[in-house]
Structure formats: structure tokens, C-alpha cells
Amino acid sequence: KKTIIDTTYKSGKSDGTTEDLIIPIVGTEFIQNVSGWEMKWDKLFETDNAKLDTYTKYVTFNDGNITIGRSDSDNKMELTKESCVVGDDNNRNFRINTNGAEFRNGTTVLAHLGYNQALGTDGKSGNKYPFYSFGNNSQSHIPGAYSFENGDGVVAKGWASHAEGYMTTAEGFSAHAEGNTTTALCNLARSPFPEAENIVGTHAEGNHTTASKGGAHAEGSYTTASGEASHAEGGGTTASGDRSHAEGYNTEASSIYSHAEGGDTEASAQSSHAEGSNTVASGLASHAEGYYCEAKGDKSHASGHYTKTSFAAQTVIGRNNSDITDGPLMIGGGDSPDKRKNVFQFSWNGNMKAEGVITAYGFRLFDSTAASGTDLIYVEKSDPFDNNGCYIRRKASSSKRYKIHSSF
């Protein structure tokens, strides 16, 4: 039944006085009937300050859903069969449903905790797996199962992948991308049981880095690790060979087991190593170091200044050598890359050639064809600090010797 109760309120007037206002309050109480006791709503709800003349529809029932909130506000709580939404559905809101809990800005998910459609072990969606997403991330992609996203525009599509920062992508099994516009990919991306060599995920960090094969790691700025288990670090480096390593600035390791370091160096053959500045190691297991040096021969070594070798197992040191003679050791002494020459060289048959004077405190010349190595001449200087001459013996064991003065 309804009851009307007249309630008196004191109302202030503009002149500072008050007057009594009598406002009828309509109350409803439930009574006992054959169905049992019915509740008194005026005892359960406080409506004294509801301002029903201004605000209406505090609670709205619509097709089985319940909406609670002020009629003049977009911030409401909506209870449906599938979810509970708090806030403005077109702006920032919080919702709980069978998938978990989400913070949204319109359709953009700012944070997700729980389960949702995700890529499973077969690389297909349809099953529900847990994943976690925080930040301003578009929901146009399907996250990977057990993945983690944190940042702005990040994507973690691989199984157990991790993407954080700005515009990063982790698309591969256990891939990890962090920083600014980094990408971590993997050829067997989504299976938790890939083949042996691809079982390790990729890792890209820094600024515009890419790691695109199993076990690859790219860090720094604009680096690329595209070989399996490769590593690129520094600035503008590329490790494209399997198990290769490029570091420094603008270096490239393009063959298996190769290593390039320094600035503008290139290691393009298997197991080659280039270091320094503008060096190239293009021979198998070759090594180039220094400044503008080239090691083209297999197992060759070039070091120094503008040295180069095209012969296998040859070592070249010095500067601006002449690269036309085969031999185990060459020492360059040219004035410029256009004026090359060798000042010292060894041949494979043991011959030695020097451009200039050889100074020694003692040496022996002998007949190599004789069985006993017969001495032809033995020369010794009398005193390392004596420039007056030297002694000559027929044999090193001979007590008789002859002195040759510097004036000879």
C-alpha cells in the first residue's frame, strides 16, 4: 500500500529568513499476504536527496540487463549476462567478463588480465589462453598464448612472447621485443615444441632493431640479426650469417661463424674475422685488422695500413704492400695505395728478400746441400757498439779470424 507523509523542511529566503516547506513524501510498504512477507522499499533505499524532479532513471532494466547511474551522466554501471561494465562504454571503462578484467579507452584495451582468444600451439586462434596487455594497444591482432604486452602500439603474437615500449613486435615462440620499433621474429614461431635448432626465441631491443631467426639477438640502433643464433649490436650492424656476430658501427658478418667489429668492416667468409676500420675478411678463416686492410686468401692475415693479401695462409703486415707475390710473410713499405711495394718477403721455399740493408751482430752462411751443413762463412761483429768493423771466420768453431775494418 502507499502512504503519504507530509515532511516539513526549512528553506532559506533571499532576505536571510527561512520559511517552512511542506513536501509530501510518498512511501510504499509491503504487507504480508498469502505469498509471505513483502519488503518495505523505503527502509531499503535512501531517496531523500534523489532530486527526482531533475534526475530520473537511476536504475534501468532493459532486455534482462541492468543499468545503474545518473540519467545525465555517461558514466554508469551495466550488468549483463556476459559482463559487468563500469564507466562510459565509449570512453574509459572497466569491465569484468568470462575472459577476465579489462581497462578500456573506447575499443582500445589499456589493460587486460585473464583469458581471451589467443594463438595456441597450432598457431591458430579459437581456444582461450591467458595473456596480459597493458597500455595503448590495438585489438586488431590476436595475442599469443601466455604473452605479455606493455606500452603503446606493441604486439606480442608468439606463444609466451613479450613486447614492451613503443611499436614493438614479438612474433615468435618466446620472442622478446623492447624499446622503440623493434621486431623479434622466429621461423617456428608459435609451437612450444619446435625443432632443436629453433627452440630458442629471438630478442630485439633498442631502437629499430630486428632479430628474425631462432636464437638471434639484435640490440642498439638500427641493427639486424637475421642469422640463426646471430648477434648484432651497436649502430647499423648486420649479422646475417648463422652464429655470426657484428658489433660496432656499420659492420657486417654475413657468413656462418663470422665476426665483424669496429667501423665499416665486413666478414663475408666462413669463420672470418674483420676488425678495425674499413677492413674486409673474405677468405675462409681469414683475418683482417687495422685500416683499409683486405684478407682475401683462405686462412690469410692482413694487418696494418692498406695491406692486402690474395694468397692462402699468407700474412701481410706494414703498409701498402704489393699483392703479386705468394709466400708466407710479406711486409709492405709502399708510400701510398697507388705506390705499393714490399720491403721484406719470405717465399715458401725459404728464400728471403729484403729491400735495403740487413744489419746483424752475427750470422752464418753455409752450404745447405752438404750433409754436415758446411760453413761457407761466419761473420761476427766485434762489439755491438763498435762501428769500426767486424771479424770473419772460415768456420764458427775456428779460432782463426780476420778483421775487416769499416773502411774496407
Short mmCIF file of C-alpha atoms in Angstrom, two decimals:
data_model
loop_
_atom_site.label_atom_id
_atom_site.label_comp_id
_atom_site.label_asym_id
_atom_site.label_seq_id
_atom_site.Cartn_x
_atom_site.Cartn_y
_atom_site.Cartn_z
CA LYS A 1 0.00 0.00 0.00
CA LYS A 2 1.03 3.61 -0.46
CA THR A 3 1.39 6.08 2.38
CA ILE A 4 1.77 9.82 2.07
CA ILE A 5 3.75 11.59 4.76
CA ASP A 6 3.95 15.36 4.88
CA THR A 7 7.52 16.37 5.74
CA THR A 8 8.42 19.93 6.72
CA TYR A 9 11.75 21.43 5.51
CA LYS A 10 13.31 24.78 6.35
CA SER A 11 14.05 26.74 3.19
CA GLY A 12 16.24 29.82 3.08
CA LYS A 13 14.93 33.04 1.52
CA SER A 14 16.84 35.77 -0.26
CA ASP A 15 16.32 38.19 2.64
CA GLY A 16 18.05 35.81 5.03
CA THR A 17 14.91 34.47 6.69
CA THR A 18 13.54 30.96 6.38
CA GLU A 19 10.16 29.51 5.66
CA ASP A 20 8.61 26.11 6.13
CA LEU A 21 8.07 23.99 3.06
CA ILE A 22 5.76 21.05 3.32
CA ILE A 23 6.72 18.34 0.84
CA PRO A 24 4.65 15.19 0.60
CA ILE A 25 6.78 12.07 0.61
CA VAL A 26 5.23 9.05 -0.96
CA GLY A 27 6.26 5.84 0.69
CA THR A 28 5.48 2.27 -0.19
CA GLU A 29 5.41 -0.61 2.17
CA PHE A 30 4.85 -4.28 1.53
CA ILE A 31 2.47 -6.22 3.63
CA GLN A 32 2.04 -9.88 4.46
CA ASN A 33 -0.19 -11.89 2.21
CA VAL A 34 -0.65 -15.47 1.22
CA SER A 35 2.71 -15.42 -0.57
CA GLY A 36 4.61 -14.33 2.52
CA TRP A 37 6.17 -11.16 3.82
CA GLU A 38 6.90 -8.38 1.38
CA MET A 39 9.66 -5.81 1.89
CA LYS A 40 9.39 -2.13 2.73
CA TRP A 41 11.33 -0.30 0.00
CA ASP A 42 11.52 2.96 1.91
CA LYS A 43 13.50 1.12 4.54
CA LEU A 44 15.97 -0.30 1.97
CA PHE A 45 16.64 2.75 -0.20
CA GLU A 46 17.51 6.30 0.78
CA THR A 47 15.81 8.68 -1.68
CA ASP A 48 15.56 11.88 0.36
CA ASN A 49 18.12 13.65 -1.86
CA ALA A 50 17.35 11.87 -5.12
CA LYS A 51 16.12 15.11 -6.77
CA LEU A 52 13.67 13.20 -8.86
CA ASP A 53 12.44 16.40 -10.49
CA THR A 54 15.88 16.73 -12.11
CA TYR A 55 17.24 13.21 -12.36
CA THR A 56 15.41 10.08 -13.36
CA LYS A 57 16.10 6.50 -14.29
CA TYR A 58 18.76 5.85 -11.68
CA VAL A 59 18.16 2.16 -12.32
CA THR A 60 17.09 0.96 -15.76
CA PHE A 61 16.02 -2.53 -16.75
CA ASN A 62 16.41 -3.33 -20.42
CA ASP A 63 16.07 -6.78 -22.01
CA GLY A 64 17.40 -8.55 -18.94
CA ASN A 65 20.26 -6.05 -18.41
CA ILE A 66 20.52 -3.61 -15.53
CA THR A 67 22.00 -0.11 -15.85
CA ILE A 68 22.74 1.94 -12.73
CA GLY A 69 23.74 5.62 -12.78
CA ARG A 70 22.57 9.20 -13.09
CA SER A 71 20.42 9.91 -16.08
CA ASP A 72 22.53 12.93 -17.08
CA SER A 73 25.86 11.04 -16.99
CA ASP A 74 27.55 8.64 -19.39
CA ASN A 75 29.39 7.01 -16.50
CA LYS A 76 27.24 4.10 -15.45
CA MET A 77 27.47 0.52 -14.35
CA GLU A 78 25.89 -2.03 -16.64
CA LEU A 79 25.20 -5.61 -15.62
CA THR A 80 24.61 -8.07 -18.45
CA LYS A 81 24.68 -11.80 -18.83
CA GLU A 82 28.22 -11.65 -20.23
CA SER A 83 29.89 -8.82 -18.30
CA CYS A 84 29.90 -6.03 -15.79
CA VAL A 85 30.95 -2.65 -17.23
CA VAL A 86 31.75 0.41 -15.13
CA GLY A 87 32.26 3.79 -16.82
CA ASP A 88 31.48 5.24 -20.22
CA ASP A 89 31.26 2.47 -22.79
CA ASN A 90 32.52 4.84 -25.50
CA ASN A 91 35.43 6.20 -23.46
CA ARG A 92 37.32 4.90 -20.44
CA ASN A 93 35.69 1.96 -18.72
CA PHE A 94 36.43 -1.11 -16.68
CA ARG A 95 34.81 -4.44 -17.43
CA ILE A 96 34.79 -7.91 -15.97
CA ASN A 97 33.62 -10.86 -18.03
CA THR A 98 34.34 -14.54 -18.51
CA ASN A 99 37.68 -13.61 -20.15
CA GLY A 100 38.97 -11.70 -17.13
CA ALA A 101 39.26 -7.99 -16.38
CA GLU A 102 39.91 -5.15 -18.83
CA PHE A 103 40.53 -1.41 -18.69
CA ARG A 104 39.48 0.21 -21.97
CA ASN A 105 39.52 3.56 -23.70
CA GLY A 106 36.62 3.05 -26.07
CA THR A 107 37.51 -0.06 -28.06
CA THR A 108 41.22 0.17 -27.17
CA VAL A 109 42.24 -2.17 -24.37
CA LEU A 110 44.54 -0.38 -21.93
CA ALA A 111 44.97 -3.40 -19.68
CA HIS A 112 43.86 -6.99 -19.86
CA LEU A 113 44.20 -9.62 -17.19
CA GLY A 114 42.79 -13.05 -17.74
CA TYR A 115 41.80 -15.19 -20.70
CA ASN A 116 40.80 -14.43 -24.25
CA GLN A 117 41.08 -15.69 -27.79
CA ALA A 118 44.79 -16.27 -28.38
CA LEU A 119 47.11 -18.11 -30.74
CA GLY A 120 47.73 -21.60 -29.46
CA THR A 121 50.31 -24.29 -30.13
CA ASP A 122 48.98 -24.82 -33.65
CA GLY A 123 49.32 -21.11 -34.49
CA LYS A 124 45.54 -20.78 -34.78
CA SER A 125 43.03 -18.94 -32.63
CA GLY A 126 39.85 -20.33 -31.21
CA ASN A 127 40.90 -21.58 -27.81
CA LYS A 128 41.20 -19.35 -24.78
CA TYR A 129 44.58 -18.86 -23.18
CA PRO A 130 45.82 -16.38 -20.59
CA PHE A 131 47.65 -13.29 -21.79
CA TYR A 132 48.34 -9.87 -20.32
CA SER A 133 48.20 -6.50 -22.05
CA PHE A 134 48.88 -3.01 -20.66
CA GLY A 135 48.97 0.34 -22.44
CA ASN A 136 47.54 1.76 -25.63
CA ASN A 137 47.38 -1.34 -27.80
CA SER A 138 45.08 -2.05 -30.71
CA GLN A 139 42.96 -5.17 -30.54
CA SER A 140 43.13 -5.75 -34.30
CA HIS A 141 45.63 -8.56 -33.65
CA ILE A 142 45.22 -11.81 -31.74
CA PRO A 143 47.76 -12.06 -28.92
CA GLY A 144 49.79 -15.19 -28.33
CA ALA A 145 49.01 -17.55 -25.51
CA TYR A 146 50.79 -16.60 -22.26
CA SER A 147 52.09 -13.42 -23.93
CA PHE A 148 52.75 -10.05 -22.30
CA GLU A 149 52.20 -6.62 -23.87
CA ASN A 150 53.14 -3.35 -22.23
CA GLY A 151 53.39 0.02 -23.97
CA ASP A 152 51.98 1.89 -26.95
CA GLY A 153 51.13 0.02 -30.13
CA VAL A 154 53.00 -3.13 -29.11
CA VAL A 155 52.18 -6.61 -30.41
CA ALA A 156 53.02 -9.95 -28.77
CA LYS A 157 51.71 -12.64 -31.12
CA GLY A 158 54.01 -15.51 -30.28
CA TRP A 159 53.50 -18.21 -27.68
CA ALA A 160 54.99 -16.90 -24.40
CA SER A 161 56.24 -13.76 -26.19
CA HIS A 162 56.96 -10.36 -24.67
CA ALA A 163 56.59 -6.92 -26.27
CA GLU A 164 57.11 -3.62 -24.50
CA GLY A 165 57.84 0.01 -25.32
CA TYR A 166 56.67 1.76 -28.48
CA MET A 167 55.56 -0.03 -31.68
CA THR A 168 57.43 -3.23 -30.85
CA THR A 169 56.51 -6.65 -32.21
CA ALA A 170 57.28 -10.06 -30.73
CA GLU A 171 56.05 -12.65 -33.18
CA GLY A 172 57.65 -15.95 -32.38
CA PHE A 173 57.83 -18.62 -29.72
CA SER A 174 59.29 -16.97 -26.59
CA ALA A 175 60.27 -13.90 -28.65
CA HIS A 176 61.10 -10.67 -26.82
CA ALA A 177 60.94 -7.16 -28.28
CA GLU A 178 61.51 -3.98 -26.31
CA GLY A 179 62.36 -0.34 -26.93
CA ASN A 180 61.33 1.69 -29.99
CA THR A 181 60.06 -0.01 -33.17
CA THR A 182 61.88 -3.28 -32.55
CA THR A 183 60.90 -6.63 -34.06
CA ALA A 184 61.58 -10.14 -32.79
CA LEU A 185 60.51 -12.89 -35.17
CA CYS A 186 61.08 -16.65 -35.31
CA ASN A 187 60.70 -19.17 -38.13
CA LEU A 188 58.93 -21.71 -35.89
CA ALA A 189 57.05 -19.05 -34.06
CA ARG A 190 54.18 -20.48 -32.12
CA SER A 191 54.92 -24.06 -31.19
CA PRO A 192 56.19 -24.76 -27.68
CA PHE A 193 57.95 -27.82 -29.06
CA PRO A 194 59.92 -26.64 -32.13
CA GLU A 195 62.83 -28.44 -33.75
CA ALA A 196 66.09 -28.41 -31.80
CA GLU A 197 67.88 -25.59 -33.57
CA ASN A 198 64.86 -23.30 -33.35
CA ILE A 199 63.90 -23.90 -29.74
CA VAL A 200 65.34 -20.60 -28.54
CA GLY A 201 63.34 -17.41 -29.08
CA THR A 202 64.58 -14.18 -30.61
CA HIS A 203 65.38 -10.94 -28.79
CA ALA A 204 65.34 -7.40 -30.19
CA GLU A 205 65.96 -4.34 -28.06
CA GLY A 206 66.89 -0.71 -28.52
CA ASN A 207 65.90 1.45 -31.49
CA HIS A 208 64.66 0.00 -34.80
CA THR A 209 66.35 -3.38 -34.28
CA THR A 210 65.29 -6.68 -35.82
CA ALA A 211 66.02 -10.27 -34.76
CA SER A 212 64.42 -12.63 -37.24
CA LYS A 213 65.70 -16.17 -36.70
CA GLY A 214 65.76 -18.61 -33.83
CA GLY A 215 68.13 -17.54 -31.08
CA ALA A 216 69.03 -14.24 -32.79
CA HIS A 217 69.73 -11.13 -30.72
CA ALA A 218 69.75 -7.56 -32.01
CA GLU A 219 70.47 -4.58 -29.79
CA GLY A 220 71.48 -0.97 -30.19
CA SER A 221 70.22 1.23 -33.04
CA TYR A 222 69.17 0.03 -36.50
CA THR A 223 70.84 -3.36 -36.08
CA THR A 224 69.72 -6.61 -37.72
CA ALA A 225 70.37 -10.17 -36.60
CA SER A 226 68.92 -12.38 -39.35
CA GLY A 227 71.10 -15.46 -38.99
CA GLU A 228 70.26 -18.30 -36.68
CA ALA A 229 71.75 -17.65 -33.22
CA SER A 230 73.36 -14.47 -34.58
CA HIS A 231 74.13 -11.32 -32.61
CA ALA A 232 74.14 -7.73 -33.87
CA GLU A 233 74.92 -4.81 -31.61
CA GLY A 234 75.94 -1.18 -31.92
CA GLY A 235 74.73 1.05 -34.73
CA GLY A 236 73.70 -0.07 -38.20
CA THR A 237 75.29 -3.52 -37.87
CA THR A 238 74.10 -6.69 -39.61
CA ALA A 239 74.70 -10.29 -38.57
CA SER A 240 73.15 -12.34 -41.37
CA GLY A 241 75.26 -15.47 -41.13
CA ASP A 242 74.23 -18.27 -38.81
CA ARG A 243 76.00 -17.90 -35.44
CA SER A 244 77.66 -14.71 -36.66
CA HIS A 245 78.47 -11.60 -34.64
CA ALA A 246 78.51 -7.97 -35.82
CA GLU A 247 79.35 -5.13 -33.48
CA GLY A 248 80.41 -1.52 -33.65
CA TYR A 249 79.20 0.77 -36.41
CA ASN A 250 78.00 -0.29 -39.86
CA THR A 251 79.71 -3.68 -39.69
CA GLU A 252 78.51 -6.83 -41.43
CA ALA A 253 79.06 -10.50 -40.62
CA SER A 254 77.42 -12.36 -43.49
CA SER A 255 78.73 -15.91 -43.28
CA ILE A 256 78.48 -18.70 -40.73
CA TYR A 257 80.69 -18.19 -37.65
CA SER A 258 81.92 -14.83 -39.00
CA HIS A 259 82.75 -11.84 -36.82
CA ALA A 260 82.89 -8.18 -37.81
CA GLU A 261 83.74 -5.44 -35.35
CA GLY A 262 84.87 -1.83 -35.41
CA GLY A 263 83.69 0.61 -38.06
CA ASP A 264 82.61 -0.26 -41.63
CA THR A 265 84.17 -3.73 -41.50
CA GLU A 266 83.00 -6.83 -43.35
CA ALA A 267 83.49 -10.52 -42.62
CA SER A 268 81.97 -12.40 -45.55
CA ALA A 269 83.53 -15.87 -45.42
CA GLN A 270 83.07 -18.76 -43.02
CA SER A 271 84.90 -18.24 -39.74
CA SER A 272 86.37 -14.96 -40.98
CA HIS A 273 87.16 -12.01 -38.72
CA ALA A 274 87.33 -8.33 -39.67
CA GLU A 275 88.19 -5.64 -37.17
CA GLY A 276 89.38 -2.06 -37.14
CA SER A 277 88.20 0.41 -39.77
CA ASN A 278 87.08 -0.41 -43.32
CA THR A 279 88.65 -3.87 -43.29
CA VAL A 280 87.42 -6.88 -45.29
CA ALA A 281 87.95 -10.56 -44.48
CA SER A 282 86.62 -12.51 -47.47
CA GLY A 283 88.77 -15.65 -47.34
CA LEU A 284 87.88 -18.79 -45.41
CA ALA A 285 89.03 -18.34 -41.80
CA SER A 286 90.81 -15.14 -42.79
CA HIS A 287 91.61 -12.21 -40.53
CA ALA A 288 91.80 -8.53 -41.48
CA GLU A 289 92.66 -5.83 -38.99
CA GLY A 290 93.85 -2.28 -39.00
CA TYR A 291 92.87 0.38 -41.54
CA TYR A 292 91.57 -0.49 -45.03
CA CYS A 293 93.14 -3.96 -44.98
CA GLU A 294 91.90 -6.93 -47.01
CA ALA A 295 92.38 -10.64 -46.35
CA LYS A 296 91.13 -12.40 -49.49
CA GLY A 297 93.07 -15.64 -49.29
CA ASP A 298 91.86 -18.58 -47.25
CA LYS A 299 93.41 -18.57 -43.76
CA SER A 300 95.24 -15.35 -44.63
CA HIS A 301 96.01 -12.39 -42.38
CA ALA A 302 96.30 -8.74 -43.32
CA SER A 303 97.05 -6.02 -40.81
CA GLY A 304 98.37 -2.51 -40.70
CA HIS A 305 97.62 0.25 -43.19
CA TYR A 306 96.11 -0.51 -46.62
CA THR A 307 97.60 -4.01 -46.71
CA LYS A 308 96.03 -6.83 -48.66
CA THR A 309 96.61 -10.48 -49.43
CA SER A 310 95.06 -12.75 -52.05
CA PHE A 311 97.12 -15.86 -51.27
CA ALA A 312 96.21 -18.67 -48.90
CA ALA A 313 97.89 -18.81 -45.48
CA GLN A 314 99.81 -15.61 -46.14
CA THR A 315 100.47 -12.96 -43.52
CA VAL A 316 100.91 -9.35 -44.61
CA ILE A 317 101.84 -6.54 -42.27
CA GLY A 318 103.08 -3.00 -42.65
CA ARG A 319 101.62 -0.59 -45.16
CA ASN A 320 100.71 -0.50 -48.85
CA ASN A 321 102.21 -3.87 -49.74
CA SER A 322 102.45 -5.33 -53.23
CA ASP A 323 99.97 -8.17 -53.59
CA ILE A 324 101.53 -10.03 -56.52
CA THR A 325 103.88 -12.48 -54.76
CA ASP A 326 102.96 -15.67 -52.96
CA GLY A 327 104.72 -16.52 -49.72
CA PRO A 328 104.13 -16.99 -46.00
CA LEU A 329 105.16 -13.47 -44.97
CA MET A 330 105.18 -10.07 -46.63
CA ILE A 331 105.99 -6.69 -45.13
CA GLY A 332 104.74 -3.71 -47.05
CA GLY A 333 106.52 -0.40 -47.21
CA GLY A 334 104.79 1.50 -50.01
CA ASP A 335 104.20 5.22 -49.85
CA SER A 336 100.50 5.05 -50.77
CA PRO A 337 97.85 2.62 -52.09
CA ASP A 338 98.90 3.75 -55.60
CA LYS A 339 102.61 3.20 -54.90
CA ARG A 340 102.81 -0.24 -53.38
CA LYS A 341 105.95 -2.26 -52.66
CA ASN A 342 107.31 -4.92 -50.35
CA VAL A 343 110.35 -4.16 -48.23
CA PHE A 344 110.66 -7.70 -46.94
CA GLN A 345 109.31 -11.07 -48.06
CA PHE A 346 109.68 -14.79 -47.46
CA SER A 347 108.95 -17.40 -50.11
CA TRP A 348 107.60 -20.89 -49.47
CA ASN A 349 110.97 -22.44 -50.43
CA GLY A 350 112.71 -20.49 -47.69
CA ASN A 351 114.16 -17.65 -49.71
CA MET A 352 114.24 -14.23 -48.15
CA LYS A 353 114.33 -10.89 -49.92
CA ALA A 354 114.85 -7.50 -48.37
CA GLU A 355 114.71 -4.09 -49.96
CA GLY A 356 117.56 -2.43 -48.05
CA VAL A 357 120.41 -3.34 -45.70
CA ILE A 358 120.19 -6.17 -43.19
CA THR A 359 122.12 -5.34 -40.02
CA ALA A 360 123.05 -8.22 -37.68
CA TYR A 361 125.57 -8.77 -34.89
CA GLY A 362 126.33 -12.20 -36.26
CA PHE A 363 125.18 -14.57 -38.99
CA ARG A 364 126.33 -17.69 -40.82
CA LEU A 365 126.26 -18.71 -44.46
CA PHE A 366 126.52 -22.41 -45.09
CA ASP A 367 126.11 -24.94 -47.86
CA SER A 368 122.67 -26.44 -47.38
CA THR A 369 123.44 -29.21 -49.87
CA ALA A 370 126.24 -30.62 -47.75
CA ALA A 371 125.28 -33.33 -45.28
CA SER A 372 127.08 -31.65 -42.41
CA GLY A 373 125.90 -28.16 -43.28
CA THR A 374 129.42 -26.97 -44.14
CA ASP A 375 130.06 -23.35 -43.21
CA LEU A 376 130.84 -21.06 -46.12
CA ILE A 377 131.44 -18.02 -43.94
CA TYR A 378 130.76 -16.89 -40.42
CA VAL A 379 130.54 -13.17 -39.68
CA GLU A 380 130.51 -11.62 -36.26
CA LYS A 381 130.64 -8.03 -35.14
CA SER A 382 133.35 -7.34 -32.62
CA ASP A 383 131.18 -5.18 -30.41
CA PRO A 384 127.55 -4.19 -30.85
CA PHE A 385 128.62 -0.63 -30.10
CA ASP A 386 131.79 -0.74 -32.21
CA ASN A 387 131.35 0.59 -35.72
CA ASN A 388 134.98 0.04 -36.71
CA GLY A 389 134.35 -3.26 -38.46
CA CYS A 390 133.74 -6.98 -37.96
CA TYR A 391 135.53 -10.36 -37.92
CA ILE A 392 135.25 -13.17 -40.48
CA ARG A 393 135.95 -16.84 -39.72
CA ARG A 394 136.06 -19.79 -42.08
CA LYS A 395 134.03 -21.74 -39.55
CA ALA A 396 132.22 -20.73 -36.46
CA SER A 397 134.39 -23.17 -34.47
CA SER A 398 137.63 -21.90 -35.91
CA SER A 399 139.92 -19.91 -33.63
CA LYS A 400 141.41 -18.06 -36.56
CA ARG A 401 139.60 -14.99 -37.67
CA TYR A 402 140.20 -11.95 -39.82
CA LYS A 403 139.12 -8.42 -39.03
CA ILE A 404 137.53 -6.23 -41.68
CA HIS A 405 137.53 -2.54 -40.92
CA SER A 406 134.70 -0.24 -41.84
CA SER A 407 136.98 1.39 -44.41
CA PHE A 408 137.20 -1.92 -46.35
#
